[in-house]
Each structure stands twice: as structure tokens, then as C-alpha cells.
XYZ file of C-alpha atoms in Angstrom:
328
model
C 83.005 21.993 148.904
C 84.631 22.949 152.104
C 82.604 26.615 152.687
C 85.704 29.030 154.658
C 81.847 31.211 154.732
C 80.546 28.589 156.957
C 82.621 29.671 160.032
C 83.439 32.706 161.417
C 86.771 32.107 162.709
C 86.470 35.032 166.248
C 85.918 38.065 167.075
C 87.803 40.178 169.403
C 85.741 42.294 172.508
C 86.624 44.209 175.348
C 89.825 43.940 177.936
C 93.516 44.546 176.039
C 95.468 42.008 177.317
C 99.451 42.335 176.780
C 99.333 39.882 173.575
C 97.094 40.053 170.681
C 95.896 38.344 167.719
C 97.770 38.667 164.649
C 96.019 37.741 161.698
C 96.771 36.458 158.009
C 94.666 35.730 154.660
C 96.628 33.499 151.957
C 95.720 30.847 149.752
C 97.434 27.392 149.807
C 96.619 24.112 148.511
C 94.311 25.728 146.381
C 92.039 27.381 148.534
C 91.527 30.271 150.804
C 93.329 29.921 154.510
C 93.014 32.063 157.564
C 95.586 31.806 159.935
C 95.177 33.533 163.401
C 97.712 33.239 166.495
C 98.010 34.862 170.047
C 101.186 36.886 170.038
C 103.213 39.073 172.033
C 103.928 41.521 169.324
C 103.895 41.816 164.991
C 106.457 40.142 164.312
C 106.783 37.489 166.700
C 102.924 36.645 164.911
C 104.384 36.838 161.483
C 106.830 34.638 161.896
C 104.264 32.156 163.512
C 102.299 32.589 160.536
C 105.256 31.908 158.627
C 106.076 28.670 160.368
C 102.594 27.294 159.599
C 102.746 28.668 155.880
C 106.259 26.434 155.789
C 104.722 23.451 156.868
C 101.705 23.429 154.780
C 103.368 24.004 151.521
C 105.359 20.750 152.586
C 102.306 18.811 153.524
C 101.187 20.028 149.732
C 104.260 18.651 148.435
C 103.770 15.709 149.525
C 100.169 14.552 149.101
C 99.541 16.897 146.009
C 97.935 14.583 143.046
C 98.591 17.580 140.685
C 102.014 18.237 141.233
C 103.873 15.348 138.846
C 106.869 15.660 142.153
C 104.678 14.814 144.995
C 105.022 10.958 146.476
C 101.218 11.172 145.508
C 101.931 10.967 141.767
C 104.127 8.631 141.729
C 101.900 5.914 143.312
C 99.259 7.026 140.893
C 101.355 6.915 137.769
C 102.109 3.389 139.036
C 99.148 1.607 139.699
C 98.272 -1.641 138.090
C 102.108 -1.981 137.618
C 103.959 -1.976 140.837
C 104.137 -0.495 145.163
C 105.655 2.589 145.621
C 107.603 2.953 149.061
C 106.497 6.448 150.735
C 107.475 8.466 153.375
C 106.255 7.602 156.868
C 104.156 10.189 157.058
C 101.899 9.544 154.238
C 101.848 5.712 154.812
C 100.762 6.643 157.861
C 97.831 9.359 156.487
C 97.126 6.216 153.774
C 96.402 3.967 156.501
C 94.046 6.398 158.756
C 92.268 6.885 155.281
C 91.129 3.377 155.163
C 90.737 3.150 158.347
C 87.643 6.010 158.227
C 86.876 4.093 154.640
C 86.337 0.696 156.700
C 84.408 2.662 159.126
C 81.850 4.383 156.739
C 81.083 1.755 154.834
C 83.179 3.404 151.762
C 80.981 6.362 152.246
C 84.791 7.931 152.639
C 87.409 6.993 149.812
C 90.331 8.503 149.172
C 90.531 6.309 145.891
C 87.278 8.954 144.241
C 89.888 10.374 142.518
C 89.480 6.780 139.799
C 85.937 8.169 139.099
C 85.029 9.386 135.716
C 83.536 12.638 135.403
C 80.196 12.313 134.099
C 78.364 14.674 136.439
C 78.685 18.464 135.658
C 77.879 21.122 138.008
C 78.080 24.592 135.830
C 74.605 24.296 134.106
C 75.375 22.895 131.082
C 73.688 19.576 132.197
C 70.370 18.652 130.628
C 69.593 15.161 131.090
C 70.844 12.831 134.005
C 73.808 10.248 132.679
C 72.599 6.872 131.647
C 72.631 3.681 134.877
C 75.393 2.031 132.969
C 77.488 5.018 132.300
C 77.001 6.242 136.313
C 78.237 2.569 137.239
C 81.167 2.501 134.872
C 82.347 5.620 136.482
C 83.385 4.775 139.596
C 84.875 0.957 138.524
C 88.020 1.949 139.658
C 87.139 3.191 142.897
C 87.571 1.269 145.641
C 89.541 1.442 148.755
C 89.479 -2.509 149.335
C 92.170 -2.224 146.173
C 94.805 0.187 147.894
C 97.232 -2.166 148.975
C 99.803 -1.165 152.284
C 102.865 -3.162 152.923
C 104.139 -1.976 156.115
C 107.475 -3.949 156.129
C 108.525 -1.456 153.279
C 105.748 1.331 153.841
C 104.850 0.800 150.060
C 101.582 1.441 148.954
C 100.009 -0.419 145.536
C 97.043 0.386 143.810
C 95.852 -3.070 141.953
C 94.213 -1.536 139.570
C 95.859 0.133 136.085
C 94.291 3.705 135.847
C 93.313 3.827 139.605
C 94.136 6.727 141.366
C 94.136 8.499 145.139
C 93.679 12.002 146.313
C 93.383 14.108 149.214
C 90.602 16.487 148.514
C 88.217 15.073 151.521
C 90.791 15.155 154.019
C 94.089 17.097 153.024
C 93.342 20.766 153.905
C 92.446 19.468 157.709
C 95.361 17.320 157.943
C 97.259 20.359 157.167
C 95.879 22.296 159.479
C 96.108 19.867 162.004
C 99.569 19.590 161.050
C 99.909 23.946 161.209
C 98.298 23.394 164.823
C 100.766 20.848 166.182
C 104.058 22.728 165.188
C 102.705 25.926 166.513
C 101.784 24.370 169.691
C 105.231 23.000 169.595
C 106.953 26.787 169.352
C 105.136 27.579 172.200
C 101.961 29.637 170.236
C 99.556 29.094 173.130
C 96.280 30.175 171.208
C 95.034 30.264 167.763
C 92.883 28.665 164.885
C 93.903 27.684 161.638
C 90.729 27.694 159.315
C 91.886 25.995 156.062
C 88.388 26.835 153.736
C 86.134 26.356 156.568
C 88.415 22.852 158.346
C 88.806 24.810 161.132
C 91.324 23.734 164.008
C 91.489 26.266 167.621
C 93.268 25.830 170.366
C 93.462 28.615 173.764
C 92.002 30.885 173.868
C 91.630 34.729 172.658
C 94.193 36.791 173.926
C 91.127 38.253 176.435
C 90.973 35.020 177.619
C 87.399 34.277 176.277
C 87.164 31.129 174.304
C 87.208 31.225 170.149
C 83.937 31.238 168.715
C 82.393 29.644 165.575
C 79.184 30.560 163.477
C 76.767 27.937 162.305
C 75.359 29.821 159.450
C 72.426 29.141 157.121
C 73.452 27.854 153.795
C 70.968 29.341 151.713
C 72.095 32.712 153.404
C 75.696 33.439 154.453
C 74.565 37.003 156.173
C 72.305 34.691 159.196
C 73.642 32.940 161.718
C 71.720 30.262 163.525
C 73.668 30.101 166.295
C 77.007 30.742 167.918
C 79.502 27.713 169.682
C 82.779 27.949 171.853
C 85.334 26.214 170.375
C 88.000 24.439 172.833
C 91.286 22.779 171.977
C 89.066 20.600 169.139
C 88.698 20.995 165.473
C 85.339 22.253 163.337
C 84.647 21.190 159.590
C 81.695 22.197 157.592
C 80.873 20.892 154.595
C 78.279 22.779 152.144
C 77.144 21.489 148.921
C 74.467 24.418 148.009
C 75.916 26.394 145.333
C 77.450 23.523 143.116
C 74.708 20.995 141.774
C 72.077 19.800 139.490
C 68.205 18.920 139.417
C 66.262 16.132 137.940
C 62.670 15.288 138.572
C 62.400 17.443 141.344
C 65.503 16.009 143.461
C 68.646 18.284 144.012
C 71.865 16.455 143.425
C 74.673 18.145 144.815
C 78.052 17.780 143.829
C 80.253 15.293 146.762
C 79.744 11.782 144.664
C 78.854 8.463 146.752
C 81.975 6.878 145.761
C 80.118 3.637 145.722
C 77.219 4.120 143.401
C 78.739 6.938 141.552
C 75.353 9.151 142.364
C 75.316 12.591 143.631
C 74.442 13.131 147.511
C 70.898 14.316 148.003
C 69.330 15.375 151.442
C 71.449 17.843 153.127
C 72.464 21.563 152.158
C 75.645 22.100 154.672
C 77.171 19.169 157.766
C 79.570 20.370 160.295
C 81.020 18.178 162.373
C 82.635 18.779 166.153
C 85.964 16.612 166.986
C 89.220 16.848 168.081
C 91.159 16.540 164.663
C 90.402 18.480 161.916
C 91.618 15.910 159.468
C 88.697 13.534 161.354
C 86.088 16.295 161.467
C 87.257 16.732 156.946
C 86.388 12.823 156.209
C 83.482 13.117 158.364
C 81.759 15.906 157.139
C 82.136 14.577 153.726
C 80.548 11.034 154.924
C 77.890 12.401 156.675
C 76.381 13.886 153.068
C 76.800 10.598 151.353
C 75.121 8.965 153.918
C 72.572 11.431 154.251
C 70.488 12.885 157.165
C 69.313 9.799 159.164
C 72.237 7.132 158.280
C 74.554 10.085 158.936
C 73.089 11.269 162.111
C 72.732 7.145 163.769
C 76.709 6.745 163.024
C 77.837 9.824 164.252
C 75.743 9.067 167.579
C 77.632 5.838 167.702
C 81.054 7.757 167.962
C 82.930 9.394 170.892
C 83.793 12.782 171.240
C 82.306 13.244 167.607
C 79.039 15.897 167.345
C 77.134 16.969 164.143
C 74.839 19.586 163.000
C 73.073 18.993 159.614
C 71.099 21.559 157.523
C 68.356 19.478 155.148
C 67.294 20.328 151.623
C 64.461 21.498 153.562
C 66.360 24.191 155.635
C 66.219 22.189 159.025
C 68.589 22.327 161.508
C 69.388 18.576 162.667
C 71.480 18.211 165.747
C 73.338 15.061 167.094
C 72.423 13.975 170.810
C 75.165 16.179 172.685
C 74.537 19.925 171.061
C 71.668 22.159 172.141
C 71.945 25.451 169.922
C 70.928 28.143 171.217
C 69.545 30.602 168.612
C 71.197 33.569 167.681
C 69.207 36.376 169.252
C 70.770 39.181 166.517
């Protein structure tokens, strides 16, 4: 569960400077979105904000598995039987998908949306599913079975009942996406923060660079620390107030798409990068993986940076970020 509580989007101190932030609270896709940009009056930031509104409700449109419309759909409602040809655009998201599959090991895999739901997270579990029922629940996940023709940007899913979504990833593509065409009008700061896939660029309009709050998860109101963000993208992912216990291990609710098991280990990842819809898969990888697996492969990437808070409420930090502790 992408936690919008997780980061604090900015706050605003000191000089007035002759543009502003202008501010908006919606929800799209589903989920809560903050949109912020630096403007030289109202209305030139409302219709910003309406710019970026416009071109997320068409990213929805298009990768939305729950609207029967959406390009999406169709390649669901037709796997097993035959390729779909897609735009370029989401041929293009496809591919980067399996891309960050290959490179996780499957950890990442946009094809979760086969598995069987057999774990519930609203209390009315009382007994962990059977070995054979877990395994049977994710036998139609499986990115190795997405298949891309590039000739015809088609996309085939081999298997009958198979099916892809965007629920890992979509929400910071979009706001990547919000970013890019606001950049393009000329918005020269702002941060979209899509459910906590936050993406900044500039800088406040007092020229002081956009901050983010790494929070602890077992308590919004305290902050462990506070980080500038510049021109790059934040994600956190928090798993704390959806899951289930068994024999004294905490399963939370993001599903190892391979073994069809709950992630165990950590209570919230956020992960540093320059794309939001990067920073989205990651964070969601990093919790199947768990704390040390997670932490080795993100020290093997470039320009990628984690912070990890354990079952145990300890604050893990990849090689490159030194927190410094919030002194309020």
C-alpha cells in the first residue's frame, strides 16, 4: 500500500518571492493525489493543475484493468486466445515492466494480477491457507508468459485466465507522466505526490529545495528525519496497517508473486531515484525481497538509494544516505 502519510510533500518558510505555490487535493486512479506547482498567480496554478489532472485520467484510461474500455482489458479478456496490438505507449510501459521483472528476479510482476485471492487482510482470517492452495494461487503468474511482438506492438498473454495490472507501478508512471508535461508548459517547480509516489522538480518558490519526511510507520505524528528532494522521484511503500499473524510472524499484505506468500521483514521501504515509476516497482521489490536481499540489490544499482524500516522498528539505510535525526 502506497502510504500518501509517508511523505510530507513541503512546507513553505520565510522570503515571499513574486510566485507561489498553488496547491490541490483530488483523488484519481483510485487514490488520494496532491498536486503542488510554482506559479505566478491562481489561476495560471489551476490551470497547471488542470493540465496534470488531464493527463492522468488518460494514463488511467489506458492502463486501467477495471475499466472494460482501457487497452488493459482487452489484452486480459484475451489471453490464452490471441495478441492484442496496443498503443505505443503502453507497449512501451509493458516492456520496462519486464525489464524491472528480469531484474528482480520476478520479485516485480506486473502479471500478480493472475493470483488467486486466498490471503485476507480484514481479520476475518483464522488459520494460514493450505501449501497446495498458496501454490495454486499464483499458477498463472508469471512474467516469462507475457509475450511482446514489437513488429506489431502486440502483447499476448499465453496463458487462458492470465491477467496484468498496474497497481505496483501505475500511480508513479502517472506522475512521472504529470511531471514531464508540466515541465513541458514551462512549470519550473513542483511535486506531484500520487499516494505517497512522489515526483519534485525546482524548487520552492523561496528558492529552498522541496523537502520529504521519512516517518515512522508505527506512528505517522514522528518523523525520523527530514531529506531535500532534487529534480528525482521518492516512493514509499508501507505494509503496517493491512496484514495477518501466524505463529508469531507478521505477514503483510504485498504477495511474493513467486511463492504466493505474504512479505515478512519490513514495516515501510522508500526508495530515492530519478523516476517515480522506477522508485513504485522498487519499493514494492524491496519488501518481497526483504531487508538484506533488498538492501545488497539496491547497492548494486546507480543513482538508486533506500531506507527500510524492519518489523523490529529499525531504520536500515543503503550505502549513500546518512539521516540525520529529526531534532523536533
Amino acid at each position: 500500500m502506497k502510504t500518501f502519510f509517508s511523505i510530507l510533500a513541503f512546507f513553505i518558510i520565510g522570503i515571499v518571492f513574486s510566485q507561489n505555490e498553488y496547491t490541490r487535493t483530488l483523488k484519481l486512479m483510485g487514490s488520494r493525489f496532491d498536486m503542488t506547482v510554482v506559479a505566478n498567480n491562481e489561476e495560471e496554478g489551476n490551470d497547471f493543475i488542470d493540465m496534470a489532472v488531464n493527463e492522468i485520467s488518460r494514463i488511467e484510461k489506458l492502463i486501467s484493468s477495471w475499466d472494460a474500455n482501457s487497452q488493459t482489458s482487452e489484452i486480459n479478456r484475451n489471453a490464452g486466445k490471441k495478441p492484442v496490438v496496443v498503443d505505443e505507449e503502453l507497449f512501451q510501459l509493458i516492456e520496462r515492466c519486464i525489464k524491472i521483472s528480469k531484474l528482480t528476479d520476478g520479485a516485480f510482476d506486473i502479471s500478480y494480477a493472475s493470483m488467486d485471492k486466498v490471503w485476507h487482510f480484514d481479520g476475518s482470517m483464522t488459520e494460514m491457507p493450505s501449501e497446495d492452495t498458496i501454490k495454486n494461487s499464483v499458477a498463472k503468474v508469471g512474467y516469462q508468459n507475457i509475450i511482446l511482438d514489437a513488429t506489431h506492438h502486440s502483447v499476448f498473454l499465453k496463458l487462458e485466465g492470465m491477467k496484468i495490472g498496474f497497481g505496483a507501478i501505475g500511480k508513479g508512471y502517472a506522475a512521472d507522466k504529470a511531471k514531464a508535461l508540466l515541465q513541458s508548459k514551462g512549470v519550473v517547480g513542483g511535486i506531484v505526490n500520487a499516494s505517497g509516489d512522489l515526483d519534485a522538480w525546482g524548487k520552492q518558490s523561496n528558492g529552498k529545495d522541496w523537502m520529504v519526511a521519512i516517518v515512522n510507520p508505527l506512528n505517522k505524528d514522528k518523523v525520523f528525519s527530514w531529506m531535500p528532494v532534487r529534480n528525482s522521484a521518492v516512493v514509499t511503500s508501507g505494509n503496517y496497517e493491512k496484514y495477518v499473524k501466524f505463529n508469531n510472524v507478521l505477514y503483510t499484505h504485498i504477495i511474493d508473486p513467486r511463492t504466493g506468500y505474504p512479505a515478512t521483514g519490513i514495516l515501510s521501504a522508500t526508495i530515492f531515484t530519478k523516476t517515480a515509476e522506477l522508485a513504485d516497482a522498487l519499493a514494492t521489490s524491496i519488501f518481497v525481497m526483504g531487508v538484506d536481499t533488498g538492501l545488497d540489490f539496491v547497492n548494486q544499482l546507480h543513482g538508486v538509494e533506500c531506507i527500510i524500516v524492519d518489523v523490529n522498528n529499525k531504520v536500515i539505510t543503503s550505502n549513500n544516505i546518512t539521516l540525520k535525526p529529526n531534532k523536533d
